[in-house]
XYZ file of C-alpha atoms in Angstrom:
352
model
C 5.491 -7.428 -17.482
C 3.309 -10.151 -18.999
C 6.159 -12.655 -18.655
C 6.959 -11.783 -15.032
C 3.485 -11.244 -13.600
C 0.952 -12.530 -16.130
C 0.343 -15.699 -14.115
C -0.264 -13.749 -10.908
C -2.560 -11.321 -12.709
C -4.560 -14.339 -13.838
C -4.699 -15.560 -10.243
C -5.988 -12.243 -8.926
C -8.564 -12.020 -11.707
C -9.702 -15.456 -10.595
C -9.992 -14.166 -7.032
C -12.116 -11.306 -8.347
C -14.569 -13.789 -9.872
C -15.326 -14.969 -6.333
C -16.391 -11.566 -5.013
C -19.974 -11.650 -3.773
C -22.739 -10.537 -6.142
C -26.093 -8.855 -5.583
C -27.695 -12.309 -5.469
C -25.405 -13.406 -2.662
C -26.181 -10.277 -0.677
C -29.910 -10.782 -1.209
C -29.619 -14.222 0.367
C -27.465 -12.980 3.258
C -29.857 -10.170 4.169
C -32.709 -12.670 4.448
C -30.948 -14.701 7.142
C -32.737 -14.954 10.470
C -29.600 -15.464 12.545
C -25.824 -15.771 12.223
C -25.986 -19.560 11.893
C -28.090 -19.066 8.740
C -25.609 -16.392 7.694
C -22.751 -18.906 8.016
C -24.691 -21.469 5.979
C -25.345 -18.987 3.163
C -21.676 -17.958 3.061
C -20.621 -21.603 2.786
C -22.248 -21.675 -0.673
C -19.880 -18.931 -1.897
C -16.116 -18.827 -2.383
C -15.817 -18.323 1.372
C -16.703 -21.993 1.737
C -16.483 -23.441 5.237
C -14.206 -20.747 6.646
C -16.418 -20.556 9.751
C -17.012 -24.298 10.097
C -14.804 -24.723 13.168
C -16.106 -21.677 15.020
C -18.252 -22.460 18.089
C -21.732 -21.021 18.485
C -22.753 -18.348 18.974
C -20.641 -16.757 16.222
C -19.743 -13.119 16.764
C -19.525 -10.474 14.065
C -15.913 -9.821 15.058
C -15.096 -13.471 14.346
C -16.702 -13.205 10.919
C -14.678 -10.067 10.150
C -11.434 -11.599 11.444
C -11.811 -14.839 9.500
C -12.785 -13.022 6.295
C -9.785 -10.720 6.709
C -7.525 -13.752 7.141
C -8.647 -15.023 3.730
C -7.642 -11.662 2.211
C -4.286 -11.822 4.010
C -3.638 -15.384 2.825
C -4.379 -14.387 -0.759
C -2.106 -11.357 -0.516
C 0.726 -13.392 0.990
C 0.439 -15.988 -1.779
C 0.692 -13.291 -4.439
C 3.548 -11.530 -2.637
C 5.568 -14.707 -2.110
C 5.450 -15.474 -5.837
C 6.075 -11.934 -7.105
C 9.317 -10.574 -8.499
C 10.419 -6.971 -8.926
C 8.899 -4.543 -9.713
C 5.581 -6.193 -8.763
C 7.030 -7.225 -5.393
C 7.836 -3.601 -4.599
C 4.377 -2.523 -5.772
C 2.820 -5.010 -3.341
C 5.075 -3.721 -0.567
C 3.655 -0.250 -1.150
C 0.168 -1.633 -0.538
C 1.267 -2.766 2.926
C 2.713 0.645 3.849
C -0.735 2.163 4.409
C -1.623 -0.610 6.853
C 1.709 -0.182 8.639
C 1.089 3.528 9.072
C -2.377 2.866 10.506
C -1.011 0.217 12.864
C 1.838 2.326 14.208
C -0.405 5.372 14.718
C -2.940 3.126 16.478
C -0.256 1.793 18.816
C 1.164 5.225 19.564
C -2.285 6.702 20.206
C -3.324 3.771 22.372
C -0.104 3.901 24.352
C -0.596 7.600 25.047
C -4.055 6.769 26.389
C -2.698 3.829 28.412
C -4.820 1.277 26.569
C -4.214 -2.437 27.006
C -1.277 -3.549 24.855
C -2.787 -6.878 23.830
C -6.054 -5.225 22.820
C -4.161 -2.724 20.663
C -2.136 -5.426 18.931
C -5.285 -7.434 18.218
C -6.811 -4.400 16.509
C -3.839 -4.015 14.145
C -4.374 -5.081 10.540
C -2.394 -8.232 9.657
C -1.127 -6.762 6.374
C 0.551 -4.001 8.352
C 2.146 -6.318 10.882
C 5.885 -6.490 11.458
C 7.866 -8.311 14.092
C 8.941 -5.292 16.145
C 5.429 -3.860 16.523
C 4.875 -5.186 20.077
C 7.890 -3.193 21.257
C 6.169 0.039 20.185
C 3.558 -0.376 22.910
C 5.487 -1.972 25.771
C 6.543 1.240 27.503
C 4.669 4.559 27.331
C 7.980 6.365 27.138
C 9.246 4.244 24.275
C 7.492 6.297 21.614
C 9.694 9.235 22.610
C 12.807 7.164 22.034
C 15.119 7.814 19.079
C 14.998 4.053 18.500
C 11.412 4.237 17.215
C 12.362 4.746 13.593
C 15.129 2.144 13.839
C 12.464 -0.390 14.785
C 10.407 0.718 11.813
C 13.302 -0.023 9.488
C 12.993 -3.727 10.210
C 9.458 -4.782 9.238
C 9.561 -8.390 8.131
C 10.248 -9.537 5.600
C 10.227 -7.000 2.762
C 8.783 -3.554 3.418
C 9.406 -0.446 5.468
C 7.549 2.885 5.777
C 10.374 4.193 7.983
C 11.228 7.249 5.839
C 7.718 8.637 6.328
C 8.032 8.384 10.103
C 11.608 9.599 10.241
C 10.606 12.936 8.764
C 7.463 13.264 10.872
C 7.782 11.943 14.401
C 9.422 13.681 17.326
C 8.842 13.687 21.044
C 7.206 17.113 20.936
C 4.723 15.934 18.295
C 3.371 12.955 20.182
C 0.333 14.326 21.978
C -3.407 14.207 21.469
C -3.545 17.573 19.745
C -1.202 16.564 16.946
C -1.855 12.859 16.437
C -4.143 13.430 13.442
C -1.631 15.862 11.970
C 0.946 13.097 12.249
C -1.348 10.561 10.590
C -2.160 12.847 7.674
C 1.451 13.930 7.243
C 2.439 10.280 6.976
C -0.283 9.531 4.443
C 0.658 12.571 2.370
C 4.245 11.312 2.087
C 3.078 7.755 1.401
C 0.621 8.662 -1.372
C 3.081 10.974 -3.093
C 5.788 8.309 -2.946
C 3.484 5.538 -4.202
C 2.283 7.790 -7.035
C 5.851 8.582 -8.087
C 6.763 4.889 -8.067
C 3.817 3.832 -10.225
C 4.458 6.747 -12.596
C 8.023 5.464 -13.023
C 6.621 2.109 -14.196
C 4.815 3.830 -17.058
C 2.244 2.248 -19.384
C -1.207 1.130 -18.242
C -0.009 0.644 -14.646
C 0.799 4.348 -14.399
C -2.559 5.288 -15.981
C -4.669 3.057 -13.719
C -2.816 3.872 -10.511
C -2.819 7.594 -11.259
C -6.639 7.500 -11.246
C -6.760 5.368 -8.095
C -4.211 7.351 -6.092
C -5.488 10.721 -7.285
C -8.911 9.838 -5.923
C -7.422 8.698 -2.615
C -5.424 11.921 -2.339
C -8.481 14.064 -3.085
C -10.577 12.113 -0.593
C -8.036 12.793 2.133
C -7.813 16.462 1.154
C -11.576 16.896 1.391
C -11.793 15.006 4.690
C -8.955 17.031 6.211
C -10.666 20.249 5.154
C -14.094 19.381 6.553
C -12.787 17.817 9.765
C -10.581 20.836 10.493
C -13.502 23.288 10.630
C -13.922 24.566 14.174
C -10.596 23.140 15.351
C -7.303 24.748 16.287
C -5.710 23.623 13.022
C -4.661 26.744 11.127
C -5.244 27.146 7.404
C -1.487 27.079 6.851
C -1.213 23.775 8.720
C -4.187 22.418 6.796
C -2.545 23.238 3.471
C 0.636 21.414 4.445
C -1.327 18.199 5.022
C -2.768 18.059 1.490
C -1.115 15.558 -0.883
C 0.416 17.289 -3.901
C -1.310 14.929 -6.345
C -4.918 14.457 -7.397
C -7.494 16.147 -9.581
C -7.971 18.956 -7.079
C -4.253 19.791 -7.065
C -3.094 22.534 -7.255
C -5.928 25.081 -7.687
C -8.559 23.123 -5.757
C -6.155 22.454 -2.904
C -5.362 26.161 -2.662
C -9.057 27.003 -2.415
C -9.761 24.248 0.099
C -6.915 25.479 2.298
C -8.743 28.811 2.569
C -12.277 27.407 2.931
C -14.319 28.245 6.027
C -17.450 26.110 5.562
C -19.089 23.266 3.667
C -20.533 25.528 0.984
C -17.060 26.671 -0.006
C -15.945 23.020 -0.203
C -18.962 22.277 -2.384
C -18.010 25.142 -4.689
C -14.487 23.767 -5.135
C -15.851 20.313 -6.011
C -18.055 21.805 -8.724
C -14.977 21.820 -10.950
C -14.812 17.998 -10.986
C -17.938 16.239 -12.269
C -17.472 13.087 -10.181
C -16.901 15.076 -6.994
C -19.812 17.413 -7.697
C -22.117 14.408 -7.370
C -20.918 13.839 -3.795
C -22.978 16.836 -2.695
C -26.098 16.165 -4.805
C -29.210 16.155 -2.680
C -27.224 16.554 0.491
C -28.438 19.940 1.558
C -26.465 22.085 3.951
C -26.768 20.203 7.252
C -24.300 20.010 10.070
C -20.675 19.491 9.161
C -20.592 16.122 10.966
C -23.616 14.935 8.979
C -22.131 16.091 5.692
C -18.810 14.398 6.510
C -20.603 11.107 7.227
C -22.600 11.396 4.014
C -19.456 12.127 2.015
C -17.669 9.134 3.529
C -20.383 6.797 2.215
C -20.191 8.367 -1.231
C -16.408 8.124 -1.206
C -16.714 4.377 -0.617
C -19.122 4.029 -3.552
C -16.783 6.013 -5.808
C -13.789 3.972 -4.637
C -15.564 0.730 -5.545
C -16.347 2.037 -9.044
C -12.774 3.218 -9.631
C -11.340 -0.113 -8.511
C -13.784 -2.063 -10.673
C -12.655 -0.051 -13.718
C -9.045 -1.027 -12.977
C -9.872 -4.518 -14.257
C -10.809 -3.240 -17.714
C -7.139 -2.927 -18.725
C -4.846 -5.901 -19.177
C -1.219 -6.448 -18.166
C -0.914 -3.861 -15.415
C -0.429 -3.880 -11.654
C -3.492 -1.831 -10.771
C -5.596 -5.004 -10.613
C -3.660 -6.155 -7.534
C -4.352 -2.939 -5.629
C -7.959 -2.835 -6.837
C -8.781 -6.408 -5.871
C -7.640 -6.081 -2.284
C -9.511 -2.790 -1.873
C -12.683 -4.387 -3.258
C -12.208 -7.323 -0.905
C -11.900 -4.898 2.012
C -15.255 -3.371 1.051
C -16.772 -6.836 0.851
C -15.586 -7.557 4.399
C -17.134 -4.270 5.573
C -20.383 -5.351 3.882
C -20.367 -8.771 5.549
C -19.634 -7.256 8.942
C -22.436 -4.716 8.543
C -25.035 -7.298 7.499
C -23.987 -9.680 10.275
C -24.153 -6.895 12.860
C -27.635 -5.882 11.681
C -28.785 -9.500 12.009
C -27.245 -9.840 15.471
C -28.757 -6.546 16.649
C -32.086 -7.175 14.876
C -31.684 -3.869 13.052
C -33.460 -4.976 9.878
C -34.344 -1.433 8.890
C -30.667 -0.689 8.168
C -29.519 -4.025 6.786
C -29.480 -2.727 3.189
C -27.081 0.125 4.043
C -24.054 -1.548 2.517
C -22.198 -0.959 -0.751
C -22.624 -3.802 -3.264
C -19.688 -4.397 -5.605
C -21.026 -6.483 -8.503
């Protein structure tokens, strides 16, 4: 592995050194306007990425341009990778592809503007046949849907996940989230099996990362299904069969009726127990929002720890996830400046 991907691991560790620090964030939160914000960012590894943007700069422009830097870095790594790293990187794109296709299908069902939907798609999940998925409302009921998904350019395809999940009878508002979670279940299980087959430190690091992601989805599915028409049997089928909660915790969560029962299940895992500390009972929507913030904090810590081990692929996954959080942070701070919401400007998740 060191021979085939050691150079690229060095590159991505160099990228990591450019992630914004607490000092950078302190300067950004003191900005009076987005022009000052752009000036402060120019002193970081972002450089003059906004130099050609006309005033006034919008927060969406900042997010888009920062995301393009992430995409350019990913594409550089991917274009220089060989197997099995190339396949590992393809797996990273599958999650974005799933999100993009579900976004297009949902938007098409609601008769949203096609161009607006395509603009909202993540570039890492883009493939050349995506526009065809939203041209005709009836197209998503076509048997040709999965054949389009088998031709993402140039390397990757999540088609098997869709082939086993999508049908004309499924594509309605009631079941769209079931579809999304069914796809992610298949994706996470497949990704986990692939990284396990690589063995060594890659398997160790990615097992921790993907187990957390699986458990996060299991907990979110459980809480969000309270008070809905989703049966407990359907809920159980959506849970990934990996993670620290699997199998006993998953079985209990499938039968849970309220937040307190979810809290009791999480008591068995020290890191998850802390998600509920000081939260109180509260409404389920409030608890779900609180948990989401704590999930992001935990995800950052897990991905930072991935860099402690050498000569393994987990650093590639971890870096791009940390960069995503950084972009969320920048967007949040910029939005608070634009909206003059100074009282909430510190509500972001620092990385280093």
